[in-house]
PDB file of C-alpha atoms in Angstrom:
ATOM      1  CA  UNK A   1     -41.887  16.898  37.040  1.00 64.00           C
ATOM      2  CA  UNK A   2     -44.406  18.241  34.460  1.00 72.00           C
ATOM      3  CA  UNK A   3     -45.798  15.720  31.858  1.00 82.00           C
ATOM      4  CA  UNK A   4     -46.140  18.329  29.005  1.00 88.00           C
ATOM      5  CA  UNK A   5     -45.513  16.985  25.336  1.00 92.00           C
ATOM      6  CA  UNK A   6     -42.573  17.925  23.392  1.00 92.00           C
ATOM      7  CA  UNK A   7     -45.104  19.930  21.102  1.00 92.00           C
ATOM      8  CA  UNK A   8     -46.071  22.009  24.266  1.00 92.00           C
ATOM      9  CA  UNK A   9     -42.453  22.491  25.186  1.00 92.00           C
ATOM     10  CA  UNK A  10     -41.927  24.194  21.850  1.00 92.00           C
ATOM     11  CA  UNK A  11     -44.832  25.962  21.569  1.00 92.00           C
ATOM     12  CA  UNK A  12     -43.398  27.164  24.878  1.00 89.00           C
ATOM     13  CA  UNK A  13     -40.358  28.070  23.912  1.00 89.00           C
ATOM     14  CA  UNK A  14     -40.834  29.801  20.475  1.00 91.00           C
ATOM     15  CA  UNK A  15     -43.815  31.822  21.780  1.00 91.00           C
ATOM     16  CA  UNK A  16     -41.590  33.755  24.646  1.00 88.00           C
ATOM     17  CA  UNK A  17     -41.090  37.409  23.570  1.00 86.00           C
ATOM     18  CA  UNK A  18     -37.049  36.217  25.054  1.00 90.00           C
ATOM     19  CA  UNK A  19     -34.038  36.780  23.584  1.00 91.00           C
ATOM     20  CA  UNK A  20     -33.025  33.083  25.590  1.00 93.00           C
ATOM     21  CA  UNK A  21     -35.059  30.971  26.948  1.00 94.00           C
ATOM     22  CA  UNK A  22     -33.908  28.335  29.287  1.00 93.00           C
ATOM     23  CA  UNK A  23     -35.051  24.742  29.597  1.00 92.00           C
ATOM     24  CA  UNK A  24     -34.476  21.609  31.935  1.00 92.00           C
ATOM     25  CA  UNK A  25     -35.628  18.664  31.216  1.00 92.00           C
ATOM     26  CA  UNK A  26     -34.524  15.065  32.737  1.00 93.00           C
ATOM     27  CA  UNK A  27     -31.597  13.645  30.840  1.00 92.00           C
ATOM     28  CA  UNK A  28     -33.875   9.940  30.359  1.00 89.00           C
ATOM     29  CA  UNK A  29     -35.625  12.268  27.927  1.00 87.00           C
ATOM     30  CA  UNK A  30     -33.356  12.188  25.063  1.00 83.00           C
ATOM     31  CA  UNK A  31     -35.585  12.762  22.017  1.00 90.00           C
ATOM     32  CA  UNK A  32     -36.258  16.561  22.979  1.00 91.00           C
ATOM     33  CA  UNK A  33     -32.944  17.964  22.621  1.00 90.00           C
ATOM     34  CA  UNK A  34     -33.485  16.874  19.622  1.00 91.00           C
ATOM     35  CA  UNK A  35     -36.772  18.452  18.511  1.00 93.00           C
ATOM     36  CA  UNK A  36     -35.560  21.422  20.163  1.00 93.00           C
ATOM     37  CA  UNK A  37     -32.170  21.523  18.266  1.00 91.00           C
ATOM     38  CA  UNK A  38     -34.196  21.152  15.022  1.00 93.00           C
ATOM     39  CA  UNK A  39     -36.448  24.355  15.319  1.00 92.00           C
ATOM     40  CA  UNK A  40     -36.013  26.745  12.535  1.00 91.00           C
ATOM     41  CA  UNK A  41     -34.891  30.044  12.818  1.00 92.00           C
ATOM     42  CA  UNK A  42     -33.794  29.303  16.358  1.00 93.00           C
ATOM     43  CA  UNK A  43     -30.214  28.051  18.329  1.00 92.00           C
ATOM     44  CA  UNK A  44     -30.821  25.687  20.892  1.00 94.00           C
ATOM     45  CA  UNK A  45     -27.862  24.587  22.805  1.00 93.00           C
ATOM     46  CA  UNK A  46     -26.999  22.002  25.401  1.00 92.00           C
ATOM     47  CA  UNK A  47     -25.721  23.594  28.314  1.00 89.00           C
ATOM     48  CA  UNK A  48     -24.146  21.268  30.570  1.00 86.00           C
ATOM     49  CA  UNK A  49     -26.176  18.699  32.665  1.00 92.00           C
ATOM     50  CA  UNK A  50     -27.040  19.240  36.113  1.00 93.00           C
ATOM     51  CA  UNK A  51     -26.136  16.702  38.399  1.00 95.00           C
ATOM     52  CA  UNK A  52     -28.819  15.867  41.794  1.00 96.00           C
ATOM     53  CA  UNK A  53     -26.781  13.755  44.876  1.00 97.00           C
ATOM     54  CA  UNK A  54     -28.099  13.130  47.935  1.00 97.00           C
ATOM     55  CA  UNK A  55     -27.470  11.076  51.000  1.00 96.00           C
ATOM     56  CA  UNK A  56     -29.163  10.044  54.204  1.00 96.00           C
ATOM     57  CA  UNK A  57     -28.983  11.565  57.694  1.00 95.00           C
ATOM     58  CA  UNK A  58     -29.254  10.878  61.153  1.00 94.00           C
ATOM     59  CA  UNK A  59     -28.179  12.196  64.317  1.00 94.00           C
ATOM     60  CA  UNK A  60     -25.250  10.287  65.068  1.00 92.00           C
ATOM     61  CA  UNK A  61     -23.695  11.593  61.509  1.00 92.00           C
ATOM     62  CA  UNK A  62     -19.767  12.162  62.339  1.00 91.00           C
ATOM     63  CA  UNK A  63     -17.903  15.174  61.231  1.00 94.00           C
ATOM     64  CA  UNK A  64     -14.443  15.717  59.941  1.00 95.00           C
ATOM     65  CA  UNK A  65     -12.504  17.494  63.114  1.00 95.00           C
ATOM     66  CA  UNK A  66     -11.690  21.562  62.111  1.00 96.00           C
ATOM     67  CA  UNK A  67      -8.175  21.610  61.258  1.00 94.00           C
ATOM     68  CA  UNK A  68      -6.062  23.844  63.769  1.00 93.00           C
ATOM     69  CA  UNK A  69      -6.010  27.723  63.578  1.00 94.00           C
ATOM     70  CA  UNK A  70      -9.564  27.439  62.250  1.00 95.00           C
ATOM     71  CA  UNK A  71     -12.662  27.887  64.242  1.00 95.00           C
ATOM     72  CA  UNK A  72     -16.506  26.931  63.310  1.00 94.00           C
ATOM     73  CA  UNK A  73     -19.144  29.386  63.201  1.00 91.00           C
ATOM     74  CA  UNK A  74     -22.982  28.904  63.251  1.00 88.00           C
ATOM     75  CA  UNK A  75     -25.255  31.332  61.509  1.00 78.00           C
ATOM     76  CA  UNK A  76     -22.785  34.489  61.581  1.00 76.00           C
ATOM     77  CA  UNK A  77     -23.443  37.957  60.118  1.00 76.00           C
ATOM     78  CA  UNK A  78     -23.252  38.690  56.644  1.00 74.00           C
ATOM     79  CA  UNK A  79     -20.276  40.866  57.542  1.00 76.00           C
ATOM     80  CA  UNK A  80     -18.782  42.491  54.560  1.00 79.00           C
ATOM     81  CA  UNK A  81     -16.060  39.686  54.931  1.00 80.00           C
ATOM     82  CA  UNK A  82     -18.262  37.128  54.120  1.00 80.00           C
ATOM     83  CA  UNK A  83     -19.973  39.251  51.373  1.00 78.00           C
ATOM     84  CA  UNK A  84     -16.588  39.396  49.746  1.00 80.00           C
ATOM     85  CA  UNK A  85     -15.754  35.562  49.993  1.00 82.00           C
ATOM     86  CA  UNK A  86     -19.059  35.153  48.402  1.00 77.00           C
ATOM     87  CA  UNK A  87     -17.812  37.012  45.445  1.00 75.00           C
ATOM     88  CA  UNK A  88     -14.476  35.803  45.418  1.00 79.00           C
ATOM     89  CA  UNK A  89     -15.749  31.900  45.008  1.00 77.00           C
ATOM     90  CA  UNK A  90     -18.013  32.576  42.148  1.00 73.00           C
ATOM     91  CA  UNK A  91     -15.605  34.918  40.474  1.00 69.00           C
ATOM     92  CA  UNK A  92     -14.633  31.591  38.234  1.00 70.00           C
ATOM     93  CA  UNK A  93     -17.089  29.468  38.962  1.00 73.00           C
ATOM     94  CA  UNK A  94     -18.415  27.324  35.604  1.00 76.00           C
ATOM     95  CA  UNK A  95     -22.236  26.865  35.519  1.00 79.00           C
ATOM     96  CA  UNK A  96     -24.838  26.629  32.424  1.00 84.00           C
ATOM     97  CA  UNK A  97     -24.431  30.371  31.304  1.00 85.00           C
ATOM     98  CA  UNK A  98     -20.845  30.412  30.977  1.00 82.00           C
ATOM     99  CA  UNK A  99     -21.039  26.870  28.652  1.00 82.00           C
ATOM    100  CA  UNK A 100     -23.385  29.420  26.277  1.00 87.00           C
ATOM    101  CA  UNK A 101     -20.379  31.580  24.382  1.00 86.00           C
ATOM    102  CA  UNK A 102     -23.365  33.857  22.451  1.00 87.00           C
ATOM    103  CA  UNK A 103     -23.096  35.331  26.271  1.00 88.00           C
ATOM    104  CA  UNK A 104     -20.546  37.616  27.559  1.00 88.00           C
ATOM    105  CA  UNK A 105     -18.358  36.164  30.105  1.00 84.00           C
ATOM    106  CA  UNK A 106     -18.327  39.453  32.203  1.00 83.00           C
ATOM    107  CA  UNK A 107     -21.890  39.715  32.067  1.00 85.00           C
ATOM    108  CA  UNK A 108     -22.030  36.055  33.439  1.00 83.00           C
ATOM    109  CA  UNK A 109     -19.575  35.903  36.167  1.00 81.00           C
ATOM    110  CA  UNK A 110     -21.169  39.707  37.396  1.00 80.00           C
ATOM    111  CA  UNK A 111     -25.102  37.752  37.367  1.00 82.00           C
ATOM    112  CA  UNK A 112     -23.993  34.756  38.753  1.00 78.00           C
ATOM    113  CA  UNK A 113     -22.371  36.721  41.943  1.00 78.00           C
ATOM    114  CA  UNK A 114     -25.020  39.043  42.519  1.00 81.00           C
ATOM    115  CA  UNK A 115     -27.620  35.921  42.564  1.00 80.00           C
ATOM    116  CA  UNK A 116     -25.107  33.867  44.764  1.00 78.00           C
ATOM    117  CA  UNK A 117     -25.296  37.366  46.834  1.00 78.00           C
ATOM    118  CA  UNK A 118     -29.278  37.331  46.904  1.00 80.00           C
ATOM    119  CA  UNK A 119     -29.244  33.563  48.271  1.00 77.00           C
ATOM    120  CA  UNK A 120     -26.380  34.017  50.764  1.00 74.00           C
ATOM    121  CA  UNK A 121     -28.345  37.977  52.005  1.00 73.00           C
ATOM    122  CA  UNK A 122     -32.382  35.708  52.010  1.00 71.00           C
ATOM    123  CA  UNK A 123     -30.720  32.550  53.954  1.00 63.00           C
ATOM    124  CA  UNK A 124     -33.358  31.701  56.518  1.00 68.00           C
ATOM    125  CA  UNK A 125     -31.863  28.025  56.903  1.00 76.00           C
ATOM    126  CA  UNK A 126     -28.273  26.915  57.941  1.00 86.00           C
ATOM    127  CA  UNK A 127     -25.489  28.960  57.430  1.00 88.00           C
ATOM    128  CA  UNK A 128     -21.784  27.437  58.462  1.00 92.00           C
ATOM    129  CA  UNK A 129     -18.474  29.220  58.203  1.00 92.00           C
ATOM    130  CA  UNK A 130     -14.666  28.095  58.709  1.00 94.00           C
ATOM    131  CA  UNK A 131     -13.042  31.377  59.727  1.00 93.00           C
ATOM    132  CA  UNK A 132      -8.990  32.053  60.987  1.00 92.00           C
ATOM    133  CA  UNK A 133      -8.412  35.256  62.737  1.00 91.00           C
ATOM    134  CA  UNK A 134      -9.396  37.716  60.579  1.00 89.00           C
ATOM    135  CA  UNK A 135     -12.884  36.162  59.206  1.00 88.00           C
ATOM    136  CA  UNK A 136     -14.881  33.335  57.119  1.00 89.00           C
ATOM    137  CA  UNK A 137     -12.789  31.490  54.414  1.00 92.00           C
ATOM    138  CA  UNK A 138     -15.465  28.959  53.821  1.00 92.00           C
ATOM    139  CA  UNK A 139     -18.916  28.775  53.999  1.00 91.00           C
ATOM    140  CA  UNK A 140     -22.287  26.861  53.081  1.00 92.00           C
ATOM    141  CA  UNK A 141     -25.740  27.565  52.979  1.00 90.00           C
ATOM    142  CA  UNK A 142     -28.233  25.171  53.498  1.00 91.00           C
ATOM    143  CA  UNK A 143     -31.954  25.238  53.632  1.00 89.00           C
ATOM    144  CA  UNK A 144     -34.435  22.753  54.715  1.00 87.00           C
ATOM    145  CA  UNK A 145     -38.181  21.698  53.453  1.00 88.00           C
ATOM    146  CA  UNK A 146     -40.614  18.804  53.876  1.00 89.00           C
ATOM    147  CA  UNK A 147     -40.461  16.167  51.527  1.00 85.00           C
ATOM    148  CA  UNK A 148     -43.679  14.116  50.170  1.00 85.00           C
ATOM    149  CA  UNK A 149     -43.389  11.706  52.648  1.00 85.00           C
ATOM    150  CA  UNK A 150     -43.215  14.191  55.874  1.00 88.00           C
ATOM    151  CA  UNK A 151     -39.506  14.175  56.537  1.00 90.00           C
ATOM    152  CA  UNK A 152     -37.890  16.881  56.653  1.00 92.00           C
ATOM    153  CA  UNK A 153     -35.433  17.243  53.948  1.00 93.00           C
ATOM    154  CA  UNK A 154     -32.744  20.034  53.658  1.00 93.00           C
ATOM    155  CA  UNK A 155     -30.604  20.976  50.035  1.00 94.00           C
ATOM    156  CA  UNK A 156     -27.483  22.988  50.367  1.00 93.00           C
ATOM    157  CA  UNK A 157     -27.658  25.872  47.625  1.00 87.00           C
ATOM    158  CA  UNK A 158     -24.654  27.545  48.030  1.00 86.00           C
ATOM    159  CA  UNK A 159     -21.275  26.527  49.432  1.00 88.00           C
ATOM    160  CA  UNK A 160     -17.433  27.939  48.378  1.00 86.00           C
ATOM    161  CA  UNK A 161     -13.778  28.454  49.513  1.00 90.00           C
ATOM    162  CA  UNK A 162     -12.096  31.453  48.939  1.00 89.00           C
ATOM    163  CA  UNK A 163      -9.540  30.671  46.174  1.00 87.00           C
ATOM    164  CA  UNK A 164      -6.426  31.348  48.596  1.00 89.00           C
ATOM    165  CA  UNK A 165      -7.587  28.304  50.867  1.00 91.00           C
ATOM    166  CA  UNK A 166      -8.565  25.847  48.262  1.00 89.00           C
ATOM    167  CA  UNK A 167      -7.196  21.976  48.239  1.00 90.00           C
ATOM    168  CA  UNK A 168      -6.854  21.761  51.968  1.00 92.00           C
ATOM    169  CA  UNK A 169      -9.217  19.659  52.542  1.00 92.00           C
ATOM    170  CA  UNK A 170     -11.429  22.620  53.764  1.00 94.00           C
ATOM    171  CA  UNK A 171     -14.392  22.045  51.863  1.00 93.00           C
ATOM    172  CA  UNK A 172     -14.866  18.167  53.067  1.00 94.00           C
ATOM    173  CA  UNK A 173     -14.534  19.355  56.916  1.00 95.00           C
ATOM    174  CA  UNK A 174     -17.217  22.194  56.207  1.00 94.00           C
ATOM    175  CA  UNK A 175     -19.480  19.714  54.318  1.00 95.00           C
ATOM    176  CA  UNK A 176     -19.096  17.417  56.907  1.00 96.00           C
ATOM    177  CA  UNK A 177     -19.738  20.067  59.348  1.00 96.00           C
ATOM    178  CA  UNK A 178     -22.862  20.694  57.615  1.00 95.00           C
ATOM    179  CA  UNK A 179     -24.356  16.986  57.159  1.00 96.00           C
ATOM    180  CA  UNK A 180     -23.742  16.390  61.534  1.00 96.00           C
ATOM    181  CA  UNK A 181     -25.481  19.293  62.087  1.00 94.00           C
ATOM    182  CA  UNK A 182     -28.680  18.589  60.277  1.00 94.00           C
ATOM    183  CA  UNK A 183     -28.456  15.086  61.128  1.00 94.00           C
ATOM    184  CA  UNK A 184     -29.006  16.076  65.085  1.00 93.00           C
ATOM    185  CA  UNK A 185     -31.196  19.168  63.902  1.00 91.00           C
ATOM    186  CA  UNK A 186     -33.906  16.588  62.721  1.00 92.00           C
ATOM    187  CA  UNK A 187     -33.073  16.122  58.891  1.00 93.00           C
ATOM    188  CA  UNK A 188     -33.435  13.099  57.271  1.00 95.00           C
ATOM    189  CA  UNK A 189     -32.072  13.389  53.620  1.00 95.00           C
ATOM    190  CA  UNK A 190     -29.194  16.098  52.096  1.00 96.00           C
ATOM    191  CA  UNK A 191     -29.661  17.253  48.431  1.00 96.00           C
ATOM    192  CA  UNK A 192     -26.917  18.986  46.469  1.00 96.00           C
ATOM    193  CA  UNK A 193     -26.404  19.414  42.545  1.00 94.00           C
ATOM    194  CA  UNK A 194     -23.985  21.294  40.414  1.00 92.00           C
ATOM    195  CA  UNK A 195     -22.828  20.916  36.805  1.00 89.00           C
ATOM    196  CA  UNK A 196     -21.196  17.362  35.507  1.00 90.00           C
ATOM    197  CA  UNK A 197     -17.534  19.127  34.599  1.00 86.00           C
ATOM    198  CA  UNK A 198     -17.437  19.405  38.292  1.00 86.00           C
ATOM    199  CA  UNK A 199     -15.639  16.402  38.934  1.00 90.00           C
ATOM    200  CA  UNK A 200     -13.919  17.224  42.145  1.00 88.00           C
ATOM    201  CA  UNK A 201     -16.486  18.369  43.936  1.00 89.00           C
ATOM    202  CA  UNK A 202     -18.919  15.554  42.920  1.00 93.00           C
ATOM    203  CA  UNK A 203     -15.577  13.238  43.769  1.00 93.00           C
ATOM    204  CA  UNK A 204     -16.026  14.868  47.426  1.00 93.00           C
ATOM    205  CA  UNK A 205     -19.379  14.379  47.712  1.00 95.00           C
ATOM    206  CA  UNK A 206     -19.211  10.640  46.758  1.00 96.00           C
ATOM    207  CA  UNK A 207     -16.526  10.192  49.611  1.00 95.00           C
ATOM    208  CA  UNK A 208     -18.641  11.548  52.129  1.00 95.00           C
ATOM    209  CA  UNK A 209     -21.284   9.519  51.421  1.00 95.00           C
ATOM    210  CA  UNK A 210     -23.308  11.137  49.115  1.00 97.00           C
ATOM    211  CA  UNK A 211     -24.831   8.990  46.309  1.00 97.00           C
ATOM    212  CA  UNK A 212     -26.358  10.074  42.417  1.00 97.00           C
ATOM    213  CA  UNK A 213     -30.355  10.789  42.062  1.00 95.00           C
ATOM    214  CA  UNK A 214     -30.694  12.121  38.829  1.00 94.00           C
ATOM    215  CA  UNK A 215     -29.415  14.438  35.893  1.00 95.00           C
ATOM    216  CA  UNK A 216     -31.001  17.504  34.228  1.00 94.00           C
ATOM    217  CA  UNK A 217     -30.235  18.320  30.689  1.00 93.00           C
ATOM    218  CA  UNK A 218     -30.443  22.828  30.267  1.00 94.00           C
ATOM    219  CA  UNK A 219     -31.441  24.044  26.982  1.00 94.00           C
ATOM    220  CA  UNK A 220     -30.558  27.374  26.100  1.00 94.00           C
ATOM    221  CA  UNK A 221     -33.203  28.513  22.852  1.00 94.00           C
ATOM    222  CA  UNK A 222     -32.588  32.292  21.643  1.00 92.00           C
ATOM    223  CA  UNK A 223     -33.798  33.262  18.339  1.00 91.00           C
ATOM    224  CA  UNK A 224     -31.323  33.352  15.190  1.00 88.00           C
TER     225      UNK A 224
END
């Protein structure tokens, strides 16, 4: 939300002792990937947008019913189970480093699990897992704030399925899941973003209610 010039953005960018610097900047400002993509002696690149959805809450919000053999569970332990399925969802996963090909993929997959492992270990908000008998195969983390108007607001900032229990539906139920319980928990409004080549999951969100807010174009500057 910062007003700064595109002058100042450069000036920014090109005085960082980095060898990348990251920007994001709303996509209704078109004219600076353009500036930025013109610097000399630098290579900007467009990294994806980022997509913002959100949707509102209340306490009667319904939830999908947990399919049989599968139970619910509220805040559990970060058991080395669910440490695991953490790693195993963002083994793959496609996010703004990965669209950069300067970077190595093995270096991005490895930093993009150990920071999914730093948000899932410092969750002090919601934390939902489907689990069958031998532990979690699903899971979200959610966290909640107060908006500018007073409500309280909550943005989930980490959510997967292990890759043996993907398209059964499991994600909707858990997501579901999630939105009923903050509804009733006081919660008035449920953020969520992720990259636009996501198209199934933003298809799922839209389903469930969820509705677009804005976009976010990343930059990725490194000098030449």
């Amino acid at each position: 939300h910062c007003n700064w010039a595109d002058q100042e953005i450069v000036t920014l960018a090109t005085s960082a002792k980095s060898d990348l610097v990251i920007l994001r900047s709303p996509t209704s400002r078109n004219r600076l990937g353009g500036v930025l993509g013109s610097l000399s002696g630098y290579q900007t690149l467009h990294a994806d947008t980022l997509l913002y959805f959100s949707r509102r809450l209340s306490p009667d919000c319904a939830a999908d019913p947990i399919p049989s053999g599968l139970s619910l569970a509220t805040d559990p332990p970060v058991t080395e189970r669910l440490s695991k399925l953490n790693l195993a969802t963002f083994a793959d996963y496609q996010n703004h480093y990965s669209a950069n090909p300067t970077l190595q993929k093995d270096a991005v997959e490895k930093g993009y699990a150990e920071w999914a492992a730093s948000i899932l270990s410092a969750a002090s908000g919601l934390v939902l897992t489907l689990n069958d008998d031998r532990g979690p195969v699903s899971f979200i983390v959610a966290s909640t704030f107060q908006s500018s108007n007073g409500e309280a607001h909550s943005e989930i900032s980490l959510n997967g399925t292990h890759p043996a229990f993907r398209n059964r539906g499991l994600y909707r139920v858990l997501l579901t899941q999630c939105i009923e319980h903050l509804g009733r928990k006081g919660a008035r409004q449920l953020w969520i973003s992720t990259q636009a080549s996501h198209r199934v999951m933003i298809r799922t969100w839209e389903h469930v209610g969820f509705g677009y807010e804005m976009g976010l174009n990343p930059y990725h500057v490194s000098p030449l």
